[in-house]
Coordinates of C-alpha atoms in Angstrom, one line a residue:
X1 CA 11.0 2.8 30.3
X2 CA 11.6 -0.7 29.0
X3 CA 9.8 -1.7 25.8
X4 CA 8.3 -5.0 27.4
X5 CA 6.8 -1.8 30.1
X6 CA 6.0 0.1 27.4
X7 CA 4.0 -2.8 25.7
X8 CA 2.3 -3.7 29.0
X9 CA 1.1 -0.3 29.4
X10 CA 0.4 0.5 25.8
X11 CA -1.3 -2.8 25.3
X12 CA -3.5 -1.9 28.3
X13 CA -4.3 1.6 26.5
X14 CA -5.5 -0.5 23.5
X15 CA -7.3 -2.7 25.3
X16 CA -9.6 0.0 27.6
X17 CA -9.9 2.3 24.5
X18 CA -11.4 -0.3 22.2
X19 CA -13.1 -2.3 25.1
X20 CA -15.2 1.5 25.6
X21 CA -16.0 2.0 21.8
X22 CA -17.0 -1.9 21.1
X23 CA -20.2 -3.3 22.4
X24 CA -19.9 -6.4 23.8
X25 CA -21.6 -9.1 21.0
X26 CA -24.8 -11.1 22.7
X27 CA -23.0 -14.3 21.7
X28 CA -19.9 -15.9 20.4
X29 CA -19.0 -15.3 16.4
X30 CA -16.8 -16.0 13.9
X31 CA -14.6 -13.3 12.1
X32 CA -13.3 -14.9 8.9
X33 CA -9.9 -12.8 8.2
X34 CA -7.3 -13.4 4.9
X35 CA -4.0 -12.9 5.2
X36 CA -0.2 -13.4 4.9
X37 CA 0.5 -14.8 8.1
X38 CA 3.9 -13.4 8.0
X39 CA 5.0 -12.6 11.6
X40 CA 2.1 -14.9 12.8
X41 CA 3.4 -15.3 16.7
X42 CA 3.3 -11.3 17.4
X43 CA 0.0 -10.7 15.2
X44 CA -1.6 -13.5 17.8
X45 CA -0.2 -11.7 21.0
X46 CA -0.8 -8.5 19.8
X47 CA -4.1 -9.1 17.5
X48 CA -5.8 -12.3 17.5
X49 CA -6.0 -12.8 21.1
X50 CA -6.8 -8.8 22.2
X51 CA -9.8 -8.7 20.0
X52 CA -11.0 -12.5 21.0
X53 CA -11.1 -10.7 24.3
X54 CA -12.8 -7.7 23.3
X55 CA -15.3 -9.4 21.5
X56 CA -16.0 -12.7 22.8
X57 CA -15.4 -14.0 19.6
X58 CA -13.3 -16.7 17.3
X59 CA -10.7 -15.1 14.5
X60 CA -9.9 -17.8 12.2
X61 CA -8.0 -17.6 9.1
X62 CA -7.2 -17.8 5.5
X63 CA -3.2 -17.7 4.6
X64 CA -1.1 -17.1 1.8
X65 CA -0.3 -14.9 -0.8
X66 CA -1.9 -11.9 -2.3
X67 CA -2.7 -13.6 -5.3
X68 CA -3.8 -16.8 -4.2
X69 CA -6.1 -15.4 -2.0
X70 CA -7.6 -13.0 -4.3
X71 CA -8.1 -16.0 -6.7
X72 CA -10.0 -18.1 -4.2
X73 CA -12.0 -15.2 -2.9
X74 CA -13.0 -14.6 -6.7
X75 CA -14.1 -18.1 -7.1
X76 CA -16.3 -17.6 -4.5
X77 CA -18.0 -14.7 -5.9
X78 CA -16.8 -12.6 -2.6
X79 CA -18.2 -15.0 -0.7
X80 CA -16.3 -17.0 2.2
X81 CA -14.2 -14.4 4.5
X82 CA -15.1 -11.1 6.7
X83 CA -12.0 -9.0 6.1
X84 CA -9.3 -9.1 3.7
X85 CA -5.6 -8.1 4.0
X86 CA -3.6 -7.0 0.4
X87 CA -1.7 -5.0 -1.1
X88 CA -2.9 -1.9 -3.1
X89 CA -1.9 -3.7 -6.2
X90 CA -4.0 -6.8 -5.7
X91 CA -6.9 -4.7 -3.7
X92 CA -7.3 -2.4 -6.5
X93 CA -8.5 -5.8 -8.7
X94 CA -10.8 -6.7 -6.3
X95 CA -12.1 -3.4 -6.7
X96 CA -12.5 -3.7 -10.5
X97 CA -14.3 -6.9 -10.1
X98 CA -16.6 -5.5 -7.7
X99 CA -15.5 -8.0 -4.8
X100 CA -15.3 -5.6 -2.3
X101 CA -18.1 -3.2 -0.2
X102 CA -17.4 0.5 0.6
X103 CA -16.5 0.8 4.1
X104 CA -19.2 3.1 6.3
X105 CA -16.7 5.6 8.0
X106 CA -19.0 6.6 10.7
X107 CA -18.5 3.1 11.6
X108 CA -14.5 2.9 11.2
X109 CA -14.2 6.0 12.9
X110 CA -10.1 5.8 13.4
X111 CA -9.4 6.0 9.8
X112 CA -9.7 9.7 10.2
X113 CA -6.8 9.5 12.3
X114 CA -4.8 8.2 9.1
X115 CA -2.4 9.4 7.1
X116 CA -3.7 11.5 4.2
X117 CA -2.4 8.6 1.9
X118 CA -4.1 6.0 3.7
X119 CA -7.8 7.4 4.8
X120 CA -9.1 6.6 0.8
X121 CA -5.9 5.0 -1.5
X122 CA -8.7 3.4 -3.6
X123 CA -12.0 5.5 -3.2
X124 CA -14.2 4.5 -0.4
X125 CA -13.0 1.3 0.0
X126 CA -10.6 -0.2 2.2
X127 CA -7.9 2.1 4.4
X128 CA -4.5 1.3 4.2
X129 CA -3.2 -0.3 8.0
X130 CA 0.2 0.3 7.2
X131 CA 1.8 2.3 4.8
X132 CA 5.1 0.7 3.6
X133 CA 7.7 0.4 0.7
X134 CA 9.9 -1.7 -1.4
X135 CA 13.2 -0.7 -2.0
X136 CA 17.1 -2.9 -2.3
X137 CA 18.3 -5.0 0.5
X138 CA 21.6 -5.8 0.4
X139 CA 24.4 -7.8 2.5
X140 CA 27.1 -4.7 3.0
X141 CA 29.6 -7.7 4.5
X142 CA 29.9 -9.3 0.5
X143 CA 28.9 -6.4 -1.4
X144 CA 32.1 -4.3 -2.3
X145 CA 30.4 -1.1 -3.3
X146 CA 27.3 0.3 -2.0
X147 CA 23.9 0.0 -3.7
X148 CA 22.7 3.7 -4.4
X149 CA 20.4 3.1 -7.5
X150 CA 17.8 1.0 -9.0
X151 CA 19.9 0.3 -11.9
X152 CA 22.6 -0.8 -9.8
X153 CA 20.7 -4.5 -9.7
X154 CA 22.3 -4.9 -13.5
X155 CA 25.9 -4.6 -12.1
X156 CA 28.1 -7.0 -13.6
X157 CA 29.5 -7.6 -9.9
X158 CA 26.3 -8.9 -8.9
X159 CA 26.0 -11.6 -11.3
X160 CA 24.5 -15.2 -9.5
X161 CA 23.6 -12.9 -6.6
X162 CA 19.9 -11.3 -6.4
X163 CA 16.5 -12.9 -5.9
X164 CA 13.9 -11.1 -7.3
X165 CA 10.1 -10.8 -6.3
X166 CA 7.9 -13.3 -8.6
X167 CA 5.8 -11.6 -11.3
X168 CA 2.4 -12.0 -9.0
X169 CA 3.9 -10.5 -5.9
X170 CA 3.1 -7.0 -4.9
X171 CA 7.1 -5.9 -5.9
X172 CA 7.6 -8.3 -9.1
X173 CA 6.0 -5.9 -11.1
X174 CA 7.6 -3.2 -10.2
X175 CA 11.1 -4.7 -12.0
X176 CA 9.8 -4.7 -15.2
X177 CA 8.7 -1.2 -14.7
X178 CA 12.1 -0.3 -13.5
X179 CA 13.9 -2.0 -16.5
X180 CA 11.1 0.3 -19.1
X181 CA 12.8 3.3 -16.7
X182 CA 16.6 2.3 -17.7
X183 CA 15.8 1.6 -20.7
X184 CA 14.1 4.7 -21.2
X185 CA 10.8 4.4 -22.7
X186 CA 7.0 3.5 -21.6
X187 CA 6.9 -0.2 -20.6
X188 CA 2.9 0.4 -20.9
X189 CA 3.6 2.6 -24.8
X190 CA 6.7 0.5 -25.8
X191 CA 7.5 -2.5 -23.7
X192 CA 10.1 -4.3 -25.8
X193 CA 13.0 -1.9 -24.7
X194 CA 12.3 -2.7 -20.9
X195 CA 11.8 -6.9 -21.5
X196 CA 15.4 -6.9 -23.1
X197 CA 16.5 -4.9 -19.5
X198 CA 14.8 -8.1 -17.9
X199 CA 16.4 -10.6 -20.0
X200 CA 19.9 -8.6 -19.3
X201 CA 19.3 -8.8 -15.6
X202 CA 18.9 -12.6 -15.5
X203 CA 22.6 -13.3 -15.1
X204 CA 21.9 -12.0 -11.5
X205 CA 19.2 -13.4 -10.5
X206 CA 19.7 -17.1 -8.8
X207 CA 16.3 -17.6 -8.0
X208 CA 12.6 -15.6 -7.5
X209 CA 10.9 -15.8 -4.3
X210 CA 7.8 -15.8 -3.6
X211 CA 7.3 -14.8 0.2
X212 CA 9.7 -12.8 2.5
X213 CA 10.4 -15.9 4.5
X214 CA 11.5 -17.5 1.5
X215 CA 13.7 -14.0 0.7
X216 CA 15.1 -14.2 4.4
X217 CA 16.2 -18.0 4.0
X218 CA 18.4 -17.5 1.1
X219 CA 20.1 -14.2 2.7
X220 CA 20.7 -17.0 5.4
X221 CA 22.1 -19.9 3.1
X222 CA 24.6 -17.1 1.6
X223 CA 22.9 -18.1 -2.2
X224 CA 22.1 -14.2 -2.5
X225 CA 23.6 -10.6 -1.3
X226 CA 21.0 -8.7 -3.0
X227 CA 17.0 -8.7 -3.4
X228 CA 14.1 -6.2 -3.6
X229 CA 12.2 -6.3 -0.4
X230 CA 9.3 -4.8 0.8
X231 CA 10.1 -2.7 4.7
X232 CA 8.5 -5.3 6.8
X233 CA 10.6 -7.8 6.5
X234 CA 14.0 -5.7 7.5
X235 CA 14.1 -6.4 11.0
X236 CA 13.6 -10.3 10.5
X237 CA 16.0 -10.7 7.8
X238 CA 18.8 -8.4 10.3
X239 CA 18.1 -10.5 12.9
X240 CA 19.0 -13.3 10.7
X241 CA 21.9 -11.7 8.5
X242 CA 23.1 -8.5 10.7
X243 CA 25.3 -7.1 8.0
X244 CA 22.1 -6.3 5.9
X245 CA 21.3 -2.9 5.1
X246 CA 18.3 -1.1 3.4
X247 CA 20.2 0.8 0.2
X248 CA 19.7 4.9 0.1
X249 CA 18.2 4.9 -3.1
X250 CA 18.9 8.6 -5.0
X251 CA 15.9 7.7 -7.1
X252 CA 13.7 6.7 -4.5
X253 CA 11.6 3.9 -3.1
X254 CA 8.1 2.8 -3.9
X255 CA 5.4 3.2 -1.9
X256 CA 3.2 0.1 -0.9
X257 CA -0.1 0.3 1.0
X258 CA -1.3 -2.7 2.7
X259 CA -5.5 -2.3 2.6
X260 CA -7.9 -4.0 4.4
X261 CA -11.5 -5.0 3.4
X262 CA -14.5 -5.8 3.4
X263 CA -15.7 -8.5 0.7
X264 CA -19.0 -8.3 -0.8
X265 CA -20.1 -11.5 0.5
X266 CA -18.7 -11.2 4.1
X267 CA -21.4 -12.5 6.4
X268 CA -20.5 -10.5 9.8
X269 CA -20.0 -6.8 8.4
X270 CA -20.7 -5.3 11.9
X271 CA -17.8 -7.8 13.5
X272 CA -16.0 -6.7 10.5
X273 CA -15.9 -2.7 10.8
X274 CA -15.2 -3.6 14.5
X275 CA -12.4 -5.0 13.8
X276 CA -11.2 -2.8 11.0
X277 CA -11.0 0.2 13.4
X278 CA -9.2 -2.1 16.2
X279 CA -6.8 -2.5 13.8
X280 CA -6.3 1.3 13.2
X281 CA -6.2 2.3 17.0
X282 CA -3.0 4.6 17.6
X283 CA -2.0 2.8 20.5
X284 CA -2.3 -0.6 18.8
X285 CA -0.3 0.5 15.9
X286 CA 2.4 2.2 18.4
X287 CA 2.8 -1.6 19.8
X288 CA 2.8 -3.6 16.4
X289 CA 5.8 -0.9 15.0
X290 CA 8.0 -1.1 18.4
X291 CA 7.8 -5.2 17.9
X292 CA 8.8 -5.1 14.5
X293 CA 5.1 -6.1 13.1
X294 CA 4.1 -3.1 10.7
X295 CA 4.6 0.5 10.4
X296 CA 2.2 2.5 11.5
X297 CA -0.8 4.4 9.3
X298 CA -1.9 6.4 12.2
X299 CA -0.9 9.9 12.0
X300 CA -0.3 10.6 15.5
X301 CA 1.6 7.5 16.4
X302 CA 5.1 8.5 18.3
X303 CA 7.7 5.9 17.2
X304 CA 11.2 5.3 19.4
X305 CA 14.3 6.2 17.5
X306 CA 14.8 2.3 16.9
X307 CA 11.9 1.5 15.6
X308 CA 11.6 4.7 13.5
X309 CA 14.8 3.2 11.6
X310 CA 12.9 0.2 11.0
X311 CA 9.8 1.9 9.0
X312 CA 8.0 3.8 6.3
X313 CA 7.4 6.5 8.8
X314 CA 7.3 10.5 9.4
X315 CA 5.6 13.0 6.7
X316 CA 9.0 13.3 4.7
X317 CA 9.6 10.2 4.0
X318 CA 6.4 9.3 3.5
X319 CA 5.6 12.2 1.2
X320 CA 9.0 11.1 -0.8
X321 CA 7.8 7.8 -1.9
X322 CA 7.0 7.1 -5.7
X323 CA 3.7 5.9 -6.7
X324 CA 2.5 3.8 -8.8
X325 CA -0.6 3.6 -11.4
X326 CA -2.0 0.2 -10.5
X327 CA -4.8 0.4 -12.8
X328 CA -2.9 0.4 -15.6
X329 CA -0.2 -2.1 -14.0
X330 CA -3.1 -4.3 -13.6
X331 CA -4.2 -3.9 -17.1
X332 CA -0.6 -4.9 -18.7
X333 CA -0.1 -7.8 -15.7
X334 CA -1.5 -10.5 -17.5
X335 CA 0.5 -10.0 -20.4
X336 CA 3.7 -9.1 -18.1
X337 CA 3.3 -13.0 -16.4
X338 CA 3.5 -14.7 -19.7
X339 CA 7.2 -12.1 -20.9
X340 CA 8.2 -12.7 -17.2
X341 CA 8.0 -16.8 -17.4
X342 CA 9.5 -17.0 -20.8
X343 CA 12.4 -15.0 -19.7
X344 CA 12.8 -16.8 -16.4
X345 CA 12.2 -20.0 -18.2
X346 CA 9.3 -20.9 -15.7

């Protein structure tokens, strides 16, 4: 079976599953949704337009990163969108601050259908859609010697060659936690070993990105071979530079969860949890993983071997993943922008 067939018929699946579990609204409304907007043209074909069918109603968005979004959603006291896309790191702030509503599971009834991992990352609040990771991307045509550990990123033949993930991204973090772990202490108990590992990395880095497009373009120019990147971006940036491979890490990748929620001030909660569990649907998530969208959080989603390659999927590698302690991330961030900008001279 071809994959366009196997769209047309799984996209059908989707369509008379949710169409029998969603009541039809008794007029038109708006769903307020914030998000990336990364991969926009398959998230309308696949998303937008299925559930404007499903529900007679308008989808209209909020884009751009996590942080900016979080920001404006906190300046509105909660207020101002219906469902909220981030990452576990920036969801679990919104949590703190109480921006977010517990999410009635007898109303999102597919989230029992989750991964262990993803049914409750944060307590009863938000599922994760897609369980992910961030490891090293690297260009194998200019490289000379494969990647094979996080502290490979300080190799001297690397120098002028690696983007990093700014400080507020979901990943930037995560470098100055790696740089506490070659340096071998606490970067939360004794940080000033793993800021010198920072400052000693700089000779690599040519530039920090902000947004995987932005990562993608400068594989494309040639200005970098190497960057942290996050496993939904991998099939873009091949398309773009073939010779790009995801590095076998020996001590492992980092688990991401992308969570979805429900702000406090979100003015169609019903529409909401309707679309929540759309978004959860086995057959939907078998679609968006075999078109390179996101992998899959739905236990019993079936991937092909190709697309299987492409994602954070299967019980093994899913149970391998590190984790990280966001609260206390979160806690030290603040601190971690200012170090980050001095270093980077931003």
């Amino acid at each position: 079976m071809s994959l366009s067939t196997f769209t047309r018929l799984t996209g059908a699946a989707v369509l008379t599953l949710s169409a029998a579990a969603m009541p039809q609204l008794a007029s038109a409304k708006t769903l307020t949704i914030s998000w990336w907007g990364f991969n926009g043209d398959k998230l309308n074909e696949y998303i937008v337009q299925p559930f404007q069918e499903l529900c007679g109603c308008e989808l209209v968005f909020e884009t751009g990163n996590n942080a900016d979004r979080l920001n404006k959603l906190r300046a509105r006291d909660g207020k101002g969108v219906d469902v909220i896309y981030l990452t576990d790191s920036f969801s679990q702030i919104g949590i703190e601050e109480g921006l977010f509503q517990e999410i009635d599971r007898t109303k999102v009834t597919n989230i029992a259908g989750l991964h262990e991992i993803a049914q409750a990352p944060q307590g009863n609040y938000g599922p994760a859609y897609t369980i992910g990771r961030v490891g090293i991307v690297y260009d194998s045509a200019k490289v000379s010697s494969p990647i094979t550990s996080w502290n490979d990123l300080w190799r001297a033949d690397l120098a002028s060659s690696l983007s990093l993930p700014g400080i507020t991204t979901t990943a930037g973090p995560m470098v100055v936690m790696l740089a506490g772990d070659k340096a071998g202490t606490s970067v939360f108990a004794d940080p000033a070993p793993a800021w010198a590992e920072v400052a000693a990395l700089k000779p690599n880095v040519v530039k920090n990105y902000n947004t995987g497009s932005e990562m993608i373009n400068l594989f494309s120019t040639g200005e970098i071979t190497v960057s942290l990147a996050q496993d939904f971006s991998l099939g873009q940036l091949q398309a773009a530079v073939p010779s790009v491979v995801w590095a076998d890490l020996s001590d492992g990748d980092f688990a991401t969860l992308n969570t979805v929620n429900i702000p406090k001030g979100a003015e169609n909660v019903e529409l909401a949890e309707q679309f929540i569990n759309f978004i959860l649907d086995p057959a939907l998530q078998t679609i968006v993983a075999e078109n390179g969208v996101d992998a899959p959080s739905a236990k019993s989603v079936v991937l092909s071997p190709e697309a299987a390659a492409k994602w954070t999927y299967g019980d093994e590698m899913i149970n391998g993943l590190k984790r990280i302690d966001y609260a206390a991330m979160n806690a030290a961030k603040t601190g971690w922008i200012d170090r980050w900008n001095e270093v980077f001279g931003m």
